[in-house]
PDB file of C-alpha atoms and ligand atoms in Angstrom:
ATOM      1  CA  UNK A   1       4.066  -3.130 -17.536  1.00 45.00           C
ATOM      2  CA  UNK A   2       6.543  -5.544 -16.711  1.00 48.00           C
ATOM      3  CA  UNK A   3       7.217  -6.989 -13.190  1.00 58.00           C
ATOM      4  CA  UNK A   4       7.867  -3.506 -11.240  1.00 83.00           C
ATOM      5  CA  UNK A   5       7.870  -2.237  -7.672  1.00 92.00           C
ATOM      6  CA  UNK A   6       5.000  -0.399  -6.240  1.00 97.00           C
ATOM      7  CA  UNK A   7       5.242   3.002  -4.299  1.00 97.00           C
ATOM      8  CA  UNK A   8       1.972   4.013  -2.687  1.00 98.00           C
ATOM      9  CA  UNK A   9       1.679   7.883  -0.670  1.00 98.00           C
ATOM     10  CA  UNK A  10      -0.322   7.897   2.109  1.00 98.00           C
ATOM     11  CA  UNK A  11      -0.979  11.256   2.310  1.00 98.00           C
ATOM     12  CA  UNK A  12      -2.881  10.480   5.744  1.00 98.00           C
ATOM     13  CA  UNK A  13      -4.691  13.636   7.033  1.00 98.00           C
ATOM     14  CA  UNK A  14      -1.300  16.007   6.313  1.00 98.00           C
ATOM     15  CA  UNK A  15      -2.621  18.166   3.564  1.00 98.00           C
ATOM     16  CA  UNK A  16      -5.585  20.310   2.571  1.00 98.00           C
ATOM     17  CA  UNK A  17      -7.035  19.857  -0.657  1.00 98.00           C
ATOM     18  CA  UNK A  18      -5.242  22.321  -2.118  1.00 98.00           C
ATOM     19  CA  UNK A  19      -2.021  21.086  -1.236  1.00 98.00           C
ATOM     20  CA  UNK A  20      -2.453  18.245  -2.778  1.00 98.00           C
ATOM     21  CA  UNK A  21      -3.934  19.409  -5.968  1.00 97.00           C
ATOM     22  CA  UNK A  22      -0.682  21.298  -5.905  1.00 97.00           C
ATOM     23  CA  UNK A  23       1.603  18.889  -5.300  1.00 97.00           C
ATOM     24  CA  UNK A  24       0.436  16.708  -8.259  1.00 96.00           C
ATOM     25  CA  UNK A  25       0.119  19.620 -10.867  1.00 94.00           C
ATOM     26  CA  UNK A  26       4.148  20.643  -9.823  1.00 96.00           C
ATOM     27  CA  UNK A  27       5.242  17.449 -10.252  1.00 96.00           C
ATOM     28  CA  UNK A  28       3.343  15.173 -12.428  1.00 95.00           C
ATOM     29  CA  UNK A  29       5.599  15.341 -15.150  1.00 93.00           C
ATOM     30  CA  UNK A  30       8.804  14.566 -13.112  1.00 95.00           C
ATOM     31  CA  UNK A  31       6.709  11.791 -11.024  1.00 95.00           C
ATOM     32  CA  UNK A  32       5.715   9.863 -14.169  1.00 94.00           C
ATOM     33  CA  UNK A  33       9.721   9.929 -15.462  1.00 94.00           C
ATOM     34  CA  UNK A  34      10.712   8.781 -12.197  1.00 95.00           C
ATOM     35  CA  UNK A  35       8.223   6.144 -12.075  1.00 95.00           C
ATOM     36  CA  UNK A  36       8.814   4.953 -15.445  1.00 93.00           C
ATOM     37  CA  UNK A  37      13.079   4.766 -15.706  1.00 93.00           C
ATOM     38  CA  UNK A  38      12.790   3.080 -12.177  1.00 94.00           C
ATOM     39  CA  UNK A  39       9.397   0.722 -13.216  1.00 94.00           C
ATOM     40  CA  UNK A  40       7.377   1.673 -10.293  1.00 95.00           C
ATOM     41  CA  UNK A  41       3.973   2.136 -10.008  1.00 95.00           C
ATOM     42  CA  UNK A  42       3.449   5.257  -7.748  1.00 97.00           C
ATOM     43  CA  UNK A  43      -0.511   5.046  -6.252  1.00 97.00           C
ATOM     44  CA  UNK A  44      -1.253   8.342  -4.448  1.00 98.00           C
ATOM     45  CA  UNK A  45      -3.322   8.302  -1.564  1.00 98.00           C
ATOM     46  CA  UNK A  46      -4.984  12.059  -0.383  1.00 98.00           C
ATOM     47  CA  UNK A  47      -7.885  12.897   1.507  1.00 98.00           C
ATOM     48  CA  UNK A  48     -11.269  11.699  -0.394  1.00 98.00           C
ATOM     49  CA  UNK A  49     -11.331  15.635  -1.171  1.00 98.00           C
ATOM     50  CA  UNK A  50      -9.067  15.535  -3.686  1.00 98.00           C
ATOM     51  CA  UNK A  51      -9.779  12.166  -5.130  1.00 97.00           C
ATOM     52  CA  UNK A  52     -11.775  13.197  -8.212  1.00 96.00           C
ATOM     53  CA  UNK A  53      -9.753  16.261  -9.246  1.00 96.00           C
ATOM     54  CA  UNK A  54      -6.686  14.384  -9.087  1.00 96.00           C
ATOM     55  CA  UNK A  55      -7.875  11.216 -10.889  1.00 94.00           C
ATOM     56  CA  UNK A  56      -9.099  13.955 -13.872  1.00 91.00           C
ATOM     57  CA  UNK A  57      -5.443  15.383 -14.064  1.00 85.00           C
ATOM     58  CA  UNK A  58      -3.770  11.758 -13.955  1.00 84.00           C
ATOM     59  CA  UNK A  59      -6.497  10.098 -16.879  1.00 75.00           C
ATOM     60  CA  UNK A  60      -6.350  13.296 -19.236  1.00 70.00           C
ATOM     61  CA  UNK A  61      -2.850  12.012 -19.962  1.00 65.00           C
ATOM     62  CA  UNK A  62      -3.357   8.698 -21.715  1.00 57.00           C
ATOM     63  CA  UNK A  63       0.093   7.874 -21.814  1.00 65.00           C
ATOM     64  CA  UNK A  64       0.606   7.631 -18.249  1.00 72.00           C
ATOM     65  CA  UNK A  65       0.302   3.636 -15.982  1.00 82.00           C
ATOM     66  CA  UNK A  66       2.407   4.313 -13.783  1.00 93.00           C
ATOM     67  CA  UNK A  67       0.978   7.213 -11.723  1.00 95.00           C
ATOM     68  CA  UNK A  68      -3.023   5.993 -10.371  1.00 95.00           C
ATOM     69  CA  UNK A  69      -4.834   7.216  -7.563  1.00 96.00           C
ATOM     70  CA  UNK A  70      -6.191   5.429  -4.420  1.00 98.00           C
ATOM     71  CA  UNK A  71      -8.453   6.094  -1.125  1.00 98.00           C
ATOM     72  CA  UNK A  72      -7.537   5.934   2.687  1.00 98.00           C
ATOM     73  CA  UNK A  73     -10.245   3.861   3.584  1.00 98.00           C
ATOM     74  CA  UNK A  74     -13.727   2.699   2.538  1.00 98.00           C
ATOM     75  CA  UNK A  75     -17.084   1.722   4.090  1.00 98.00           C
ATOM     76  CA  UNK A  76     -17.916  -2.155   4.854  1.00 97.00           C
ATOM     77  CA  UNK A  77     -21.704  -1.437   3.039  1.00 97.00           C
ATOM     78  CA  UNK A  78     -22.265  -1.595  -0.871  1.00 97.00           C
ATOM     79  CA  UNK A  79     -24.663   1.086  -0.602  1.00 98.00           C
ATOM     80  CA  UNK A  80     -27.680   2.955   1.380  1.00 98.00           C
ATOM     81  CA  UNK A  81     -28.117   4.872   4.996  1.00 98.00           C
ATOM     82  CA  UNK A  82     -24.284   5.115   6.232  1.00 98.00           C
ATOM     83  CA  UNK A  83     -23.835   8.936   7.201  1.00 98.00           C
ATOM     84  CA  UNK A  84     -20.666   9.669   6.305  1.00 96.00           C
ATOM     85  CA  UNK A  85     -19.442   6.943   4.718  1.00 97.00           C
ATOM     86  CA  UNK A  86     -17.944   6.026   1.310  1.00 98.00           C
ATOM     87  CA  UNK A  87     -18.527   3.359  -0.803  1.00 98.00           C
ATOM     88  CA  UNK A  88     -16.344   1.222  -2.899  1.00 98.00           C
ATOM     89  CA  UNK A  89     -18.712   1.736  -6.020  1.00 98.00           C
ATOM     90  CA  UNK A  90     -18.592   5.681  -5.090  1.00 98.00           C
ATOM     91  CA  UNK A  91     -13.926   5.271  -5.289  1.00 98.00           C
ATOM     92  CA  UNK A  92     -14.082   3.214  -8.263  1.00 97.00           C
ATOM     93  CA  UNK A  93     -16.799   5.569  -9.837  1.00 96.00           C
ATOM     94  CA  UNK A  94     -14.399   8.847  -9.577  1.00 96.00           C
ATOM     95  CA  UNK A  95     -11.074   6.690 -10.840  1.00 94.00           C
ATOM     96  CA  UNK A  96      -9.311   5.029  -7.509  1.00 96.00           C
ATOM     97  CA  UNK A  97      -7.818   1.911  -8.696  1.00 95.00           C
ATOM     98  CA  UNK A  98      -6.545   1.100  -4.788  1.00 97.00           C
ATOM     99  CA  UNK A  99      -8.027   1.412  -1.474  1.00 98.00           C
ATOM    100  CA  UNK A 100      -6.155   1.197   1.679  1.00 98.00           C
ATOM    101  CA  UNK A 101      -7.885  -0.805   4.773  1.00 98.00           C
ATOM    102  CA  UNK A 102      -7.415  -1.990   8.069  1.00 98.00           C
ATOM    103  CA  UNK A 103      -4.981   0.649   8.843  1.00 98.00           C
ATOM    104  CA  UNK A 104      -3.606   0.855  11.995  1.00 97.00           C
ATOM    105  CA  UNK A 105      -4.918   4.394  13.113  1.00 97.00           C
ATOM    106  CA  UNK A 106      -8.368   3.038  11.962  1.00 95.00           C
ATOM    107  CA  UNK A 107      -7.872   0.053  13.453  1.00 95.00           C
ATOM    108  CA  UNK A 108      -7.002   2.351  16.844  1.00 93.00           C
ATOM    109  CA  UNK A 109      -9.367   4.734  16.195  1.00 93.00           C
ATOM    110  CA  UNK A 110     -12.269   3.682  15.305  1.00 92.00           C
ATOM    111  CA  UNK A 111     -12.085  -0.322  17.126  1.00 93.00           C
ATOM    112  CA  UNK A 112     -11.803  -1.144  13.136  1.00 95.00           C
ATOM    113  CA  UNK A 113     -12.190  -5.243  13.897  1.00 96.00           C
ATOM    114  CA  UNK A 114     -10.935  -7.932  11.677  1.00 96.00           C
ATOM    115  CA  UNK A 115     -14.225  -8.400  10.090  1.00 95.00           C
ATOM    116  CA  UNK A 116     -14.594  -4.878   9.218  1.00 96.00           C
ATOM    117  CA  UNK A 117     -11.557  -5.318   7.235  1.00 97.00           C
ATOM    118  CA  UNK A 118     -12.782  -8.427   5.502  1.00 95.00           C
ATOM    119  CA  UNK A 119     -16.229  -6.952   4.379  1.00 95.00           C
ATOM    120  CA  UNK A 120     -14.261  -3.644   3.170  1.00 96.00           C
ATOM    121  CA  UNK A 121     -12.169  -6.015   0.782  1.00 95.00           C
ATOM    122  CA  UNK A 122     -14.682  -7.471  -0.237  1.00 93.00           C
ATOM    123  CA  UNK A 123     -16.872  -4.545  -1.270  1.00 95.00           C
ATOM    124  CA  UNK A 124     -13.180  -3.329  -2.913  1.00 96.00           C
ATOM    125  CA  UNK A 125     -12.510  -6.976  -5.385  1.00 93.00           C
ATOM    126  CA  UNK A 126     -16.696  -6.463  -6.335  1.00 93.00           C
ATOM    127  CA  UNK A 127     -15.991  -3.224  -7.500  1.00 95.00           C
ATOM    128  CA  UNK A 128     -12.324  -4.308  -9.004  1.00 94.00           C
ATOM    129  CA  UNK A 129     -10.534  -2.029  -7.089  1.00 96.00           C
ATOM    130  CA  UNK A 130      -7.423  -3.143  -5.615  1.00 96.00           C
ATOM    131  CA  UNK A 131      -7.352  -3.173  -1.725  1.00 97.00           C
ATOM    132  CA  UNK A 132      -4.534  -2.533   0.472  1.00 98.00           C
ATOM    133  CA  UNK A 133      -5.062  -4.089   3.275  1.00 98.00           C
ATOM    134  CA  UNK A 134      -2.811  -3.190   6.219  1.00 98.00           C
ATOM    135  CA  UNK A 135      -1.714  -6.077   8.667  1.00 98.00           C
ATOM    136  CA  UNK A 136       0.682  -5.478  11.472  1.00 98.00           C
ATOM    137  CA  UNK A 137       1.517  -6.257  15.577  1.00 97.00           C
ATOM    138  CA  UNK A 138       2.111  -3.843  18.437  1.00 96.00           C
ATOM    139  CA  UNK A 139       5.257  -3.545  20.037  1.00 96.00           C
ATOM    140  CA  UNK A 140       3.985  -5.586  23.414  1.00 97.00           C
ATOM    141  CA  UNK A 141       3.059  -8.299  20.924  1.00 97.00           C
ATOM    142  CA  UNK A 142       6.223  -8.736  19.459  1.00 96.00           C
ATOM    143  CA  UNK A 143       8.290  -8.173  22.424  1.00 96.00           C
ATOM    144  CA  UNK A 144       5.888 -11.192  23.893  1.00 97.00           C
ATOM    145  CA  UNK A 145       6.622 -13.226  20.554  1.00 96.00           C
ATOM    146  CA  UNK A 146       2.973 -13.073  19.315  1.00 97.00           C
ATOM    147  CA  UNK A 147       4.024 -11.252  15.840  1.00 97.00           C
ATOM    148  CA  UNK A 148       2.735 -14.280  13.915  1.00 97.00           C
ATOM    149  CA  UNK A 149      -0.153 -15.170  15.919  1.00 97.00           C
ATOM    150  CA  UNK A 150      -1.433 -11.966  15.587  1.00 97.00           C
ATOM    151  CA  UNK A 151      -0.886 -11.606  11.960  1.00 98.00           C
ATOM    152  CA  UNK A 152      -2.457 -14.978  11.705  1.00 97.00           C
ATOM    153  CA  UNK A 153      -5.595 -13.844  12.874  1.00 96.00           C
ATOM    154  CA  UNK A 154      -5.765 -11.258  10.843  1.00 96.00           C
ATOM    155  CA  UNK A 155      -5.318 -12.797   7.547  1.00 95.00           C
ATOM    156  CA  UNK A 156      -7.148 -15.839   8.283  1.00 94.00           C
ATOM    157  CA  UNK A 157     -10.298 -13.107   8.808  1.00 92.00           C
ATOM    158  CA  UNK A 158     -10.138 -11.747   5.416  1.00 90.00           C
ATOM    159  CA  UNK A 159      -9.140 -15.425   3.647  1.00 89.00           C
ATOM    160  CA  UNK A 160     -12.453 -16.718   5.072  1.00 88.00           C
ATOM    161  CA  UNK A 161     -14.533 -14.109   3.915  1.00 85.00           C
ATOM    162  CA  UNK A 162     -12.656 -14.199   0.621  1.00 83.00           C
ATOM    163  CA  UNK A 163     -13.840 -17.880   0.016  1.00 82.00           C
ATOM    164  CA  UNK A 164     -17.501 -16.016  -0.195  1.00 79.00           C
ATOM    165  CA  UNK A 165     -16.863 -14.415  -3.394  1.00 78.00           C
ATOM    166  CA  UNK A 166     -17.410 -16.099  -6.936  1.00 70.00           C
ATOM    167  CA  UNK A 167     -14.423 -18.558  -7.877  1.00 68.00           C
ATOM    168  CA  UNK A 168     -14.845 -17.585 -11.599  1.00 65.00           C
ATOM    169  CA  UNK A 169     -13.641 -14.005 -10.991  1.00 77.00           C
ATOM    170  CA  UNK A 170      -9.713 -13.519 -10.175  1.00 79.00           C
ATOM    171  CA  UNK A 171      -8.545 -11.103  -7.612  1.00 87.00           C
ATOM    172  CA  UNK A 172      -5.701  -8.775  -7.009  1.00 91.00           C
ATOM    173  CA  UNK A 173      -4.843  -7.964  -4.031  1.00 94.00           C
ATOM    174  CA  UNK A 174      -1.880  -6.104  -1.810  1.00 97.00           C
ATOM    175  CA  UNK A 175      -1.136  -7.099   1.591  1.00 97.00           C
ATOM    176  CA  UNK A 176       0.974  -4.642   3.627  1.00 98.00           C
ATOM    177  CA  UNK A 177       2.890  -5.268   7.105  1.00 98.00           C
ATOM    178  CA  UNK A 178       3.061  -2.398   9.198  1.00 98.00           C
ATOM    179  CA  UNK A 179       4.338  -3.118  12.218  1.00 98.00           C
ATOM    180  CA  UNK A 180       2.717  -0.689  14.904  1.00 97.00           C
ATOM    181  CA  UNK A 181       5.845   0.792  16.308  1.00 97.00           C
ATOM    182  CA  UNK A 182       7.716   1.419  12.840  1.00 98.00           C
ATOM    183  CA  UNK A 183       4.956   3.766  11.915  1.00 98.00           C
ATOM    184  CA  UNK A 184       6.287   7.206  12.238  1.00 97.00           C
ATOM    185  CA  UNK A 185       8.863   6.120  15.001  1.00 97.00           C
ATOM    186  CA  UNK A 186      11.791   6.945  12.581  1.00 95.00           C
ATOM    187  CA  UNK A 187      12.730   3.149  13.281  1.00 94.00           C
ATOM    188  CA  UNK A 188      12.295  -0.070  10.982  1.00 96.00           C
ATOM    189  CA  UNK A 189      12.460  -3.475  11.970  1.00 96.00           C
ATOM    190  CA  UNK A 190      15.544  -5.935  11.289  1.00 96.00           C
ATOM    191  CA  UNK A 191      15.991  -7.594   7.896  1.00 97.00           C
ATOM    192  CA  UNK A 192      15.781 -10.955  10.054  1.00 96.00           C
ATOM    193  CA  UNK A 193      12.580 -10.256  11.336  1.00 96.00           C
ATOM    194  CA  UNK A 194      10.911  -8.935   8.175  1.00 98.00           C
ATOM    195  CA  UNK A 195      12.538 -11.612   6.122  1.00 97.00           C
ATOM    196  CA  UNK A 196      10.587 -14.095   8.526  1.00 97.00           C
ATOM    197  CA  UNK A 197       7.837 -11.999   8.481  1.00 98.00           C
ATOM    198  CA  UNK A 198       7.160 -11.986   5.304  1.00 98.00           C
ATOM    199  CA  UNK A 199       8.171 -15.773   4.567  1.00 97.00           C
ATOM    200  CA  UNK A 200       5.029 -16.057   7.473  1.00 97.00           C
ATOM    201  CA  UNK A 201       2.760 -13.956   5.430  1.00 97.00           C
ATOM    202  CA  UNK A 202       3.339 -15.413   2.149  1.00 96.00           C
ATOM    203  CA  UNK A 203       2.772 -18.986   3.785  1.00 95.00           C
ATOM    204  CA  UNK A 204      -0.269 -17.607   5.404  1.00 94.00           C
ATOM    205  CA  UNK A 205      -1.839 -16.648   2.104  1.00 92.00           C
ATOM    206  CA  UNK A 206      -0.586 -19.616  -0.285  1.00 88.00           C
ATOM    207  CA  UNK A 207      -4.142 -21.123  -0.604  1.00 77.00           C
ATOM    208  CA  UNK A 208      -6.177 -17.783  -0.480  1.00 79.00           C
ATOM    209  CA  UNK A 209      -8.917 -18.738  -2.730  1.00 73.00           C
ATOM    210  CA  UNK A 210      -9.702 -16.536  -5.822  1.00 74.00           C
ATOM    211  CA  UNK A 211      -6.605 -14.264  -5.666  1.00 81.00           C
ATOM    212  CA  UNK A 212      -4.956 -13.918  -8.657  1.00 81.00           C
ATOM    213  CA  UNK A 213      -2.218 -11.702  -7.720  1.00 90.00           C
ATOM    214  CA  UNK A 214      -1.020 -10.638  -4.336  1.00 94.00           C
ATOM    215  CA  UNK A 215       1.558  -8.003  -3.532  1.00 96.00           C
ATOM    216  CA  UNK A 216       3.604  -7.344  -0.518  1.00 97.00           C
ATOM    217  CA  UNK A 217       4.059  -4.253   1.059  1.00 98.00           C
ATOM    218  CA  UNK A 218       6.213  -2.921   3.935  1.00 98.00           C
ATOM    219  CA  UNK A 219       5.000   0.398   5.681  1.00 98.00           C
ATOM    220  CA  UNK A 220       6.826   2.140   8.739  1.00 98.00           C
ATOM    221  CA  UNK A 221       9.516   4.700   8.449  1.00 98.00           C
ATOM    222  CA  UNK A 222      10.513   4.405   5.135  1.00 98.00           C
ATOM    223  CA  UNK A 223      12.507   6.827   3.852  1.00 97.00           C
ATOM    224  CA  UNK A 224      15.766   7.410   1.712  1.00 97.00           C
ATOM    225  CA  UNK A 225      17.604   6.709   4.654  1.00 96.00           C
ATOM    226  CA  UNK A 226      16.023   3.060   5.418  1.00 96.00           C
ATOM    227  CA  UNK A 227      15.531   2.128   1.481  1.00 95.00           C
ATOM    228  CA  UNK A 228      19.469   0.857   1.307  1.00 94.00           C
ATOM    229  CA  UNK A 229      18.157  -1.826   4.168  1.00 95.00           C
ATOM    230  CA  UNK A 230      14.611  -2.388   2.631  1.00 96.00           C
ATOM    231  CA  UNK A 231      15.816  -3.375  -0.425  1.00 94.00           C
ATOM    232  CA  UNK A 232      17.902  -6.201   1.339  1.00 95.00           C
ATOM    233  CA  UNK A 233      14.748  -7.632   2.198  1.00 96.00           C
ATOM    234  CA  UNK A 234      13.763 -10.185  -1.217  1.00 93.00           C
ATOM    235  CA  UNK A 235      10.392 -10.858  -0.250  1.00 95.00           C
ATOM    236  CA  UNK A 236       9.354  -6.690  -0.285  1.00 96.00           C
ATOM    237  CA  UNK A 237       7.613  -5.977  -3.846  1.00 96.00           C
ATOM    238  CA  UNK A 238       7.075  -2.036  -2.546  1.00 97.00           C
ATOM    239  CA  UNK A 239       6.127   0.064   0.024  1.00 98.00           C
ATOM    240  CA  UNK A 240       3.132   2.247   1.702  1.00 98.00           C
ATOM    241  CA  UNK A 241       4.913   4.938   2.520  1.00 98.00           C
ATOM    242  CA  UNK A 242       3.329   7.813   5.014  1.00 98.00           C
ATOM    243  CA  UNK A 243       5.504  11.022   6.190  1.00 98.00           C
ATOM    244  CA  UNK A 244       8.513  10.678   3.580  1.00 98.00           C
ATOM    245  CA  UNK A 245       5.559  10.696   0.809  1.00 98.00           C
ATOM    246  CA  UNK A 246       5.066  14.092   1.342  1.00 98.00           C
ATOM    247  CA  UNK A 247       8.518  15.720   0.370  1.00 98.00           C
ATOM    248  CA  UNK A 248       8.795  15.451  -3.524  1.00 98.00           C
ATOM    249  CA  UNK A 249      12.722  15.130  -3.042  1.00 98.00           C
ATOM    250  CA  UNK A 250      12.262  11.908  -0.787  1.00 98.00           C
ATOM    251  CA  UNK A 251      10.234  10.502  -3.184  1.00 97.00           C
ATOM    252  CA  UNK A 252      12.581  11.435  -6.041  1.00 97.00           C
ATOM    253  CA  UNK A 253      15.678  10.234  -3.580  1.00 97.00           C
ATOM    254  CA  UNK A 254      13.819   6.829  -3.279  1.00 96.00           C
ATOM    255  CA  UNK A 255      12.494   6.357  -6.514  1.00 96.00           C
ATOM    256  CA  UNK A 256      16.077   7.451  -8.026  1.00 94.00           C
ATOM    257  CA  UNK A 257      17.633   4.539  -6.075  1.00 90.00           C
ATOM    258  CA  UNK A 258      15.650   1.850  -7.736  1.00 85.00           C
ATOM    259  CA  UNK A 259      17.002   3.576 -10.810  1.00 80.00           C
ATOM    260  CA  UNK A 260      20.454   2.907  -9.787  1.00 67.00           C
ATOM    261  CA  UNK A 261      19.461  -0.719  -8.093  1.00 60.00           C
ATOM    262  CA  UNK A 262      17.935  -1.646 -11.574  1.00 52.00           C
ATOM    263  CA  UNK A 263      20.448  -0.725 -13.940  1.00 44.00           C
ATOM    264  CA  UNK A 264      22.977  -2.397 -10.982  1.00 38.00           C
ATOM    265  CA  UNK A 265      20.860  -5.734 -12.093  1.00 39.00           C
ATOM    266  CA  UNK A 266      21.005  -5.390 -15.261  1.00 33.00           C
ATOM    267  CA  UNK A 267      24.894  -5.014 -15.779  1.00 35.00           C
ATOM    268  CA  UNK A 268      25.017  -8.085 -13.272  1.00 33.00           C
ATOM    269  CA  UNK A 269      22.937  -9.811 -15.777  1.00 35.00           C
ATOM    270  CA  UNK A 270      25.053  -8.546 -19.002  1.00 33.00           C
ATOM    271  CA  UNK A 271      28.438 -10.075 -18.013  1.00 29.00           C
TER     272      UNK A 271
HETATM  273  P1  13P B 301       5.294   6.594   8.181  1.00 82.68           P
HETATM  274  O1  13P B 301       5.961   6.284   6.857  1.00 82.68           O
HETATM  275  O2  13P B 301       5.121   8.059   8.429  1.00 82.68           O
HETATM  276  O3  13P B 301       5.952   5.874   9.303  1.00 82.68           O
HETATM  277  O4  13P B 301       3.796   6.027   8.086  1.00 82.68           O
HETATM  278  C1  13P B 301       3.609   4.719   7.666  1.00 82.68           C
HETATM  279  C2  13P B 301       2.178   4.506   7.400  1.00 82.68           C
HETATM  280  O5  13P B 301       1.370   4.491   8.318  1.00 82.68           O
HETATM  281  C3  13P B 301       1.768   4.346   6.001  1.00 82.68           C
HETATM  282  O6  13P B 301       0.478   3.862   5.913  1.00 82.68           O
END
């Protein structure tokens, strides 16, 4: 595929297995069109449930790169006596080609620390799964003009345990900023502050070692609605996308508008 956008459904803990199954079998065929006439990459996201029965529906059609299926999160080990836990070997195994980390709610939840975050991207790039790994500030933080600081420390934590893997292998990677109070607040940030944002991030991760390929992705709020002011933003390549993901017509509203962005671009280019 050419240079495209990418469009990744966090499906969070919103749907029963079902559901999803569901939701994929209605609309697979309309998903894949979409994705392709707007050259996005759509990577859904369920519960682990649904992981393996989904993957089977999206490989038995050999046609299709631009629908793939990823995880929510992962476990820091490669393998042995971790109750509950699931291994990168385990996603790649049953067909994930991404894995989200570091989100937010785990970071919240759980006390997920920087470190954790490293060693799950690291078990992801042994396995050659692509990880997602979520990066973002709190509201007190920004309002006390820490945003970069804090992002800082949370890139240079995965960067150094990056320089532990193999220089001979090349890595992809996706870094997405989520800024604490744009998840699910309805609000996004200004195109100021994510233009500097991202400029930040990007300067942040020039010298990562080994990384073939990073991506960057905004999360928080985005819907139909916010897309016309996204897309302002140059430095966005896509977005993880949480409560909008799970209305079909949002994501055929967004995806659409790339549609109508793209062949905007083109004409531009034609005269
Ligand atoms: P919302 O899109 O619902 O704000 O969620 C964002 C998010 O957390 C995606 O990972």
């Amino acid at each position: 595929m050419e240079s495209h956008r990418l469009l990744v459904a966090n499906w969070k803990m919103n749907l029963r297995p079902s559901e999803e199954i569901n939701f994929v079998k209605k609309h697979y065929d309309r998903l894949v069109n979409l994705a392709k006439q707007s050259n996005t990459q759509i990577v859904l996201c369920p519960t682990f449930l649904s992981i393996m029965s989904i993957a089977k529906n999206i490989s038995s059609n050999s046609t299709n790169t631009y629908l793939s299926i990823g995880a929510q999160d992962c476990s820091t080990r490669a393998i042995g006596s971790f109750t509950g836990q699931i291994s990168a070997a385990c996603l790649a195994e049953i067909g994930c080609t991404h894995v989200i980390v570091g989100h937010s709610e785990e970071r919240r939840a759980h006390k997920e620390s920087n470190l954790q975050v490293a060693h799950k991207t690291i078990q992801l790039l042994i396995h050659g799964l692509t990880p997602i790994v979520c990066i973002g500030e709190s509201a007190s933080e920004k309002q006390t003009s820490r945003s970069k600081e804090v992002l800082s420390t949370q890139i240079k934590t995965v960067i150094d345990t990056l320089n532990k893997l193999s220089s001979a292998r090349r890595y992809n990677l996706c870094i997405a900023y989520e800024p604490l109070y744009a998840i699910g607040s309805g609000n996004v940030p200004t195109t100021e502050h994510l233009e500097e944002i991202f400029g930040h991030i990007m300067r942040e991760l020039r010298n990562a070692p080994s990384i073939k390929n990073i991506t960057y992705l905004y999360g928080g709020s985005v819907n139909s609605r916010q897309l016309p002011m996204l897309k302002k933003v140059s430095k966005i390549q896509g977005y993880l996308v949480g409560n909008a993901s799970l209305s079909f017509q949002e994501m055929e509203k967004m995806l659409t508008s790339w549609m109508v962005s793209r062949s905007n671009c083109i004409s531009r280019a034609e005269k």
